[in-house]
PDB file of C-alpha atoms in Angstrom:
ATOM      1  CA  UNK D 357     109.879 133.031 134.398  1.00  0.00           C
ATOM      2  CA  UNK D 358     109.971 129.369 135.470  1.00  0.00           C
ATOM      3  CA  UNK D 359     108.514 126.365 133.599  1.00  0.00           C
ATOM      4  CA  UNK D 360     107.210 123.404 135.575  1.00  0.00           C
ATOM      5  CA  UNK D 361     106.720 119.842 134.366  1.00  0.00           C
ATOM      6  CA  UNK D 362     105.104 117.179 136.498  1.00  0.00           C
ATOM      7  CA  UNK D 363     105.721 113.427 136.152  1.00  0.00           C
ATOM      8  CA  UNK D 364     105.206 110.236 138.016  1.00  0.00           C
ATOM      9  CA  UNK D 365     101.505 109.844 137.867  1.00  0.00           C
ATOM     10  CA  UNK D 366      99.782 106.655 136.890  1.00  0.00           C
ATOM     11  CA  UNK D 367      97.362 103.877 137.909  1.00  0.00           C
ATOM     12  CA  UNK D 368      97.873 102.279 141.302  1.00  0.00           C
ATOM     13  CA  UNK D 369      95.836 100.051 143.615  1.00  0.00           C
ATOM     14  CA  UNK D 370      94.485 101.357 146.846  1.00  0.00           C
ATOM     15  CA  UNK D 371      97.129 101.145 149.540  1.00  0.00           C
ATOM     16  CA  UNK D 372      99.972 101.659 146.976  1.00  0.00           C
ATOM     17  CA  UNK D 373     102.443 104.444 146.529  1.00  0.00           C
ATOM     18  CA  UNK D 374     103.488 106.926 143.866  1.00  0.00           C
ATOM     19  CA  UNK D 375     106.153 109.635 143.766  1.00  0.00           C
ATOM     20  CA  UNK D 376     105.371 112.736 141.783  1.00  0.00           C
ATOM     21  CA  UNK D 377     108.105 114.976 140.532  1.00  0.00           C
ATOM     22  CA  UNK D 378     107.969 118.613 139.590  1.00  0.00           C
ATOM     23  CA  UNK D 379     110.947 119.688 137.515  1.00  0.00           C
ATOM     24  CA  UNK D 380     111.733 123.341 136.895  1.00  0.00           C
ATOM     25  CA  UNK D 381     113.487 125.075 134.036  1.00  0.00           C
ATOM     26  CA  UNK D 382     114.177 128.655 133.153  1.00  0.00           C
ATOM     27  CA  UNK D 383     114.878 129.828 136.723  1.00  0.00           C
ATOM     28  CA  UNK D 384     116.321 128.248 139.760  1.00  0.00           C
ATOM     29  CA  UNK D 385     113.654 126.635 141.808  1.00  0.00           C
ATOM     30  CA  UNK D 386     115.194 127.705 145.082  1.00  0.00           C
ATOM     31  CA  UNK D 387     113.619 131.154 144.587  1.00  0.00           C
ATOM     32  CA  UNK D 388     110.096 129.782 144.792  1.00  0.00           C
ATOM     33  CA  UNK D 389     107.722 128.403 147.305  1.00  0.00           C
ATOM     34  CA  UNK D 390     106.060 125.326 145.773  1.00  0.00           C
ATOM     35  CA  UNK D 391     102.612 123.877 146.187  1.00  0.00           C
ATOM     36  CA  UNK D 392     100.909 120.713 145.028  1.00  0.00           C
ATOM     37  CA  UNK D 393      97.197 120.821 144.170  1.00  0.00           C
ATOM     38  CA  UNK D 394      94.723 118.223 143.023  1.00  0.00           C
ATOM     39  CA  UNK D 395      91.684 118.554 140.773  1.00  0.00           C
ATOM     40  CA  UNK D 396      89.177 115.783 140.362  1.00  0.00           C
ATOM     41  CA  UNK D 397      86.701 115.844 137.446  1.00  0.00           C
ATOM     42  CA  UNK D 398      83.987 118.420 138.026  1.00  0.00           C
ATOM     43  CA  UNK D 399      85.570 119.691 141.236  1.00  0.00           C
ATOM     44  CA  UNK D 400      87.581 122.759 142.183  1.00  0.00           C
ATOM     45  CA  UNK D 401      91.347 122.612 142.454  1.00  0.00           C
ATOM     46  CA  UNK D 402      92.330 121.761 146.072  1.00  0.00           C
ATOM     47  CA  UNK D 403      95.392 122.309 148.107  1.00  0.00           C
ATOM     48  CA  UNK D 404      97.463 119.252 148.873  1.00  0.00           C
ATOM     49  CA  UNK D 405     100.852 120.344 150.218  1.00  0.00           C
ATOM     50  CA  UNK D 406     103.307 123.191 150.191  1.00  0.00           C
ATOM     51  CA  UNK D 407     106.977 123.741 150.975  1.00  0.00           C
ATOM     52  CA  UNK D 408     109.026 126.906 151.533  1.00  0.00           C
ATOM     53  CA  UNK D 409     112.047 127.875 149.489  1.00  0.00           C
ATOM     54  CA  UNK D 410     114.489 126.318 151.933  1.00  0.00           C
ATOM     55  CA  UNK D 411     112.449 123.207 152.448  1.00  0.00           C
ATOM     56  CA  UNK D 412     112.296 123.718 156.242  1.00  0.00           C
ATOM     57  CA  UNK D 413     108.592 124.298 156.527  1.00  0.00           C
ATOM     58  CA  UNK D 414     105.836 122.097 154.975  1.00  0.00           C
ATOM     59  CA  UNK D 415     102.089 122.158 155.322  1.00  0.00           C
ATOM     60  CA  UNK D 416      99.518 119.573 154.289  1.00  0.00           C
ATOM     61  CA  UNK D 417      95.818 119.247 153.737  1.00  0.00           C
ATOM     62  CA  UNK D 418      94.136 117.273 156.499  1.00  0.00           C
ATOM     63  CA  UNK D 419      93.116 114.665 153.978  1.00  0.00           C
ATOM     64  CA  UNK D 420      96.762 113.715 153.196  1.00  0.00           C
ATOM     65  CA  UNK D 421      98.544 114.324 156.535  1.00  0.00           C
ATOM     66  CA  UNK D 422     100.493 111.282 157.562  1.00  0.00           C
ATOM     67  CA  UNK D 423     100.338 109.775 154.067  1.00  0.00           C
ATOM     68  CA  UNK D 424     101.943 112.344 151.691  1.00  0.00           C
ATOM     69  CA  UNK D 425     105.366 113.934 152.035  1.00  0.00           C
ATOM     70  CA  UNK D 426     106.548 116.997 150.069  1.00  0.00           C
ATOM     71  CA  UNK D 427     110.256 117.579 149.662  1.00  0.00           C
ATOM     72  CA  UNK D 428     112.646 119.445 147.457  1.00  0.00           C
ATOM     73  CA  UNK D 429     116.080 119.087 146.037  1.00  0.00           C
ATOM     74  CA  UNK D 430     117.139 122.531 144.938  1.00  0.00           C
ATOM     75  CA  UNK D 431     120.318 121.274 143.481  1.00  0.00           C
ATOM     76  CA  UNK D 432     118.213 119.213 141.058  1.00  0.00           C
ATOM     77  CA  UNK D 433     115.673 121.939 140.630  1.00  0.00           C
ATOM     78  CA  UNK D 434     112.980 119.467 141.584  1.00  0.00           C
ATOM     79  CA  UNK D 435     110.208 119.123 144.119  1.00  0.00           C
ATOM     80  CA  UNK D 436     108.692 115.763 145.024  1.00  0.00           C
ATOM     81  CA  UNK D 437     105.410 114.547 146.394  1.00  0.00           C
ATOM     82  CA  UNK D 438     105.641 111.095 147.949  1.00  0.00           C
ATOM     83  CA  UNK D 439     102.203 109.641 148.113  1.00  0.00           C
ATOM     84  CA  UNK D 440     101.656 106.591 150.314  1.00  0.00           C
ATOM     85  CA  UNK D 441      98.606 104.607 151.413  1.00  0.00           C
ATOM     86  CA  UNK D 442      96.737 105.905 148.448  1.00  0.00           C
ATOM     87  CA  UNK D 443      92.947 105.853 148.452  1.00  0.00           C
ATOM     88  CA  UNK D 444      90.433 105.996 145.566  1.00  0.00           C
ATOM     89  CA  UNK D 445      89.501 109.479 146.662  1.00  0.00           C
ATOM     90  CA  UNK D 446      93.038 110.631 145.904  1.00  0.00           C
ATOM     91  CA  UNK D 447      92.277 110.158 142.182  1.00  0.00           C
ATOM     92  CA  UNK D 448      92.785 113.492 140.421  1.00  0.00           C
ATOM     93  CA  UNK D 449      95.113 115.472 138.237  1.00  0.00           C
ATOM     94  CA  UNK D 450      97.893 116.778 140.373  1.00  0.00           C
ATOM     95  CA  UNK D 451      99.520 120.084 139.638  1.00  0.00           C
ATOM     96  CA  UNK D 452     102.607 121.738 141.010  1.00  0.00           C
ATOM     97  CA  UNK D 453     102.809 125.493 141.227  1.00  0.00           C
ATOM     98  CA  UNK D 454     105.488 128.105 142.107  1.00  0.00           C
ATOM     99  CA  UNK D 455     105.267 131.437 143.711  1.00  0.00           C
ATOM    100  CA  UNK D 456     107.904 134.021 144.502  1.00  0.00           C
ATOM    101  CA  UNK D 457     108.794 134.059 148.175  1.00  0.00           C
ATOM    102  CA  UNK D 458     107.104 131.864 150.707  1.00  0.00           C
ATOM    103  CA  UNK D 459     104.608 129.065 150.406  1.00  0.00           C
ATOM    104  CA  UNK D 460     100.848 129.361 150.386  1.00  0.00           C
ATOM    105  CA  UNK D 461      97.749 127.240 150.770  1.00  0.00           C
ATOM    106  CA  UNK D 462      95.876 129.312 148.219  1.00  0.00           C
ATOM    107  CA  UNK D 463      95.916 128.430 144.533  1.00  0.00           C
ATOM    108  CA  UNK D 464      95.451 132.086 143.596  1.00  0.00           C
ATOM    109  CA  UNK D 465      98.742 132.966 145.332  1.00  0.00           C
ATOM    110  CA  UNK D 466     100.801 131.017 142.795  1.00  0.00           C
ATOM    111  CA  UNK D 467     102.305 132.538 139.689  1.00  0.00           C
ATOM    112  CA  UNK D 468     103.319 129.507 137.632  1.00  0.00           C
ATOM    113  CA  UNK D 469     101.658 126.141 136.996  1.00  0.00           C
ATOM    114  CA  UNK D 470     102.598 122.875 135.392  1.00  0.00           C
ATOM    115  CA  UNK D 471     100.379 120.920 133.025  1.00  0.00           C
ATOM    116  CA  UNK D 472      99.410 118.292 135.579  1.00  0.00           C
ATOM    117  CA  UNK D 473      99.807 114.565 135.943  1.00  0.00           C
ATOM    118  CA  UNK D 474      96.985 112.117 136.297  1.00  0.00           C
ATOM    119  CA  UNK D 475      96.837 109.908 139.420  1.00  0.00           C
ATOM    120  CA  UNK D 476      94.229 107.151 139.438  1.00  0.00           C
ATOM    121  CA  UNK D 477      93.753 104.934 142.460  1.00  0.00           C
ATOM    122  CA  UNK D 478      91.682 101.776 141.956  1.00  0.00           C
ATOM    123  CA  UNK D 479      89.729 100.121 144.834  1.00  0.00           C
TER     124      UNK D 479
END
């Protein structure tokens, strides 16, 4: 079993940047495809980005393409989400999730979840 802890959230002005981290313990993260999801108050959890075990393949939600970058450092057991040109509509709790094997856009495909980190973008 793998435990995930997100960090790096906070309050930022529109147009600013944040880098979220997802640190794993318990198992080596290189075994897992990783996804980032966002959940705004009163809304369903939405896919943001995903990366394969090797880091070669990534996918993004249309709403974040060209602004967010997902990457991983398997030696550090950590996955990152670089968030640039932030908009107020990016405000949400961001979760990282892990699944055995490849990546997925579907939240239900993931086996393990972190506790989330709050990102608030002011206008």
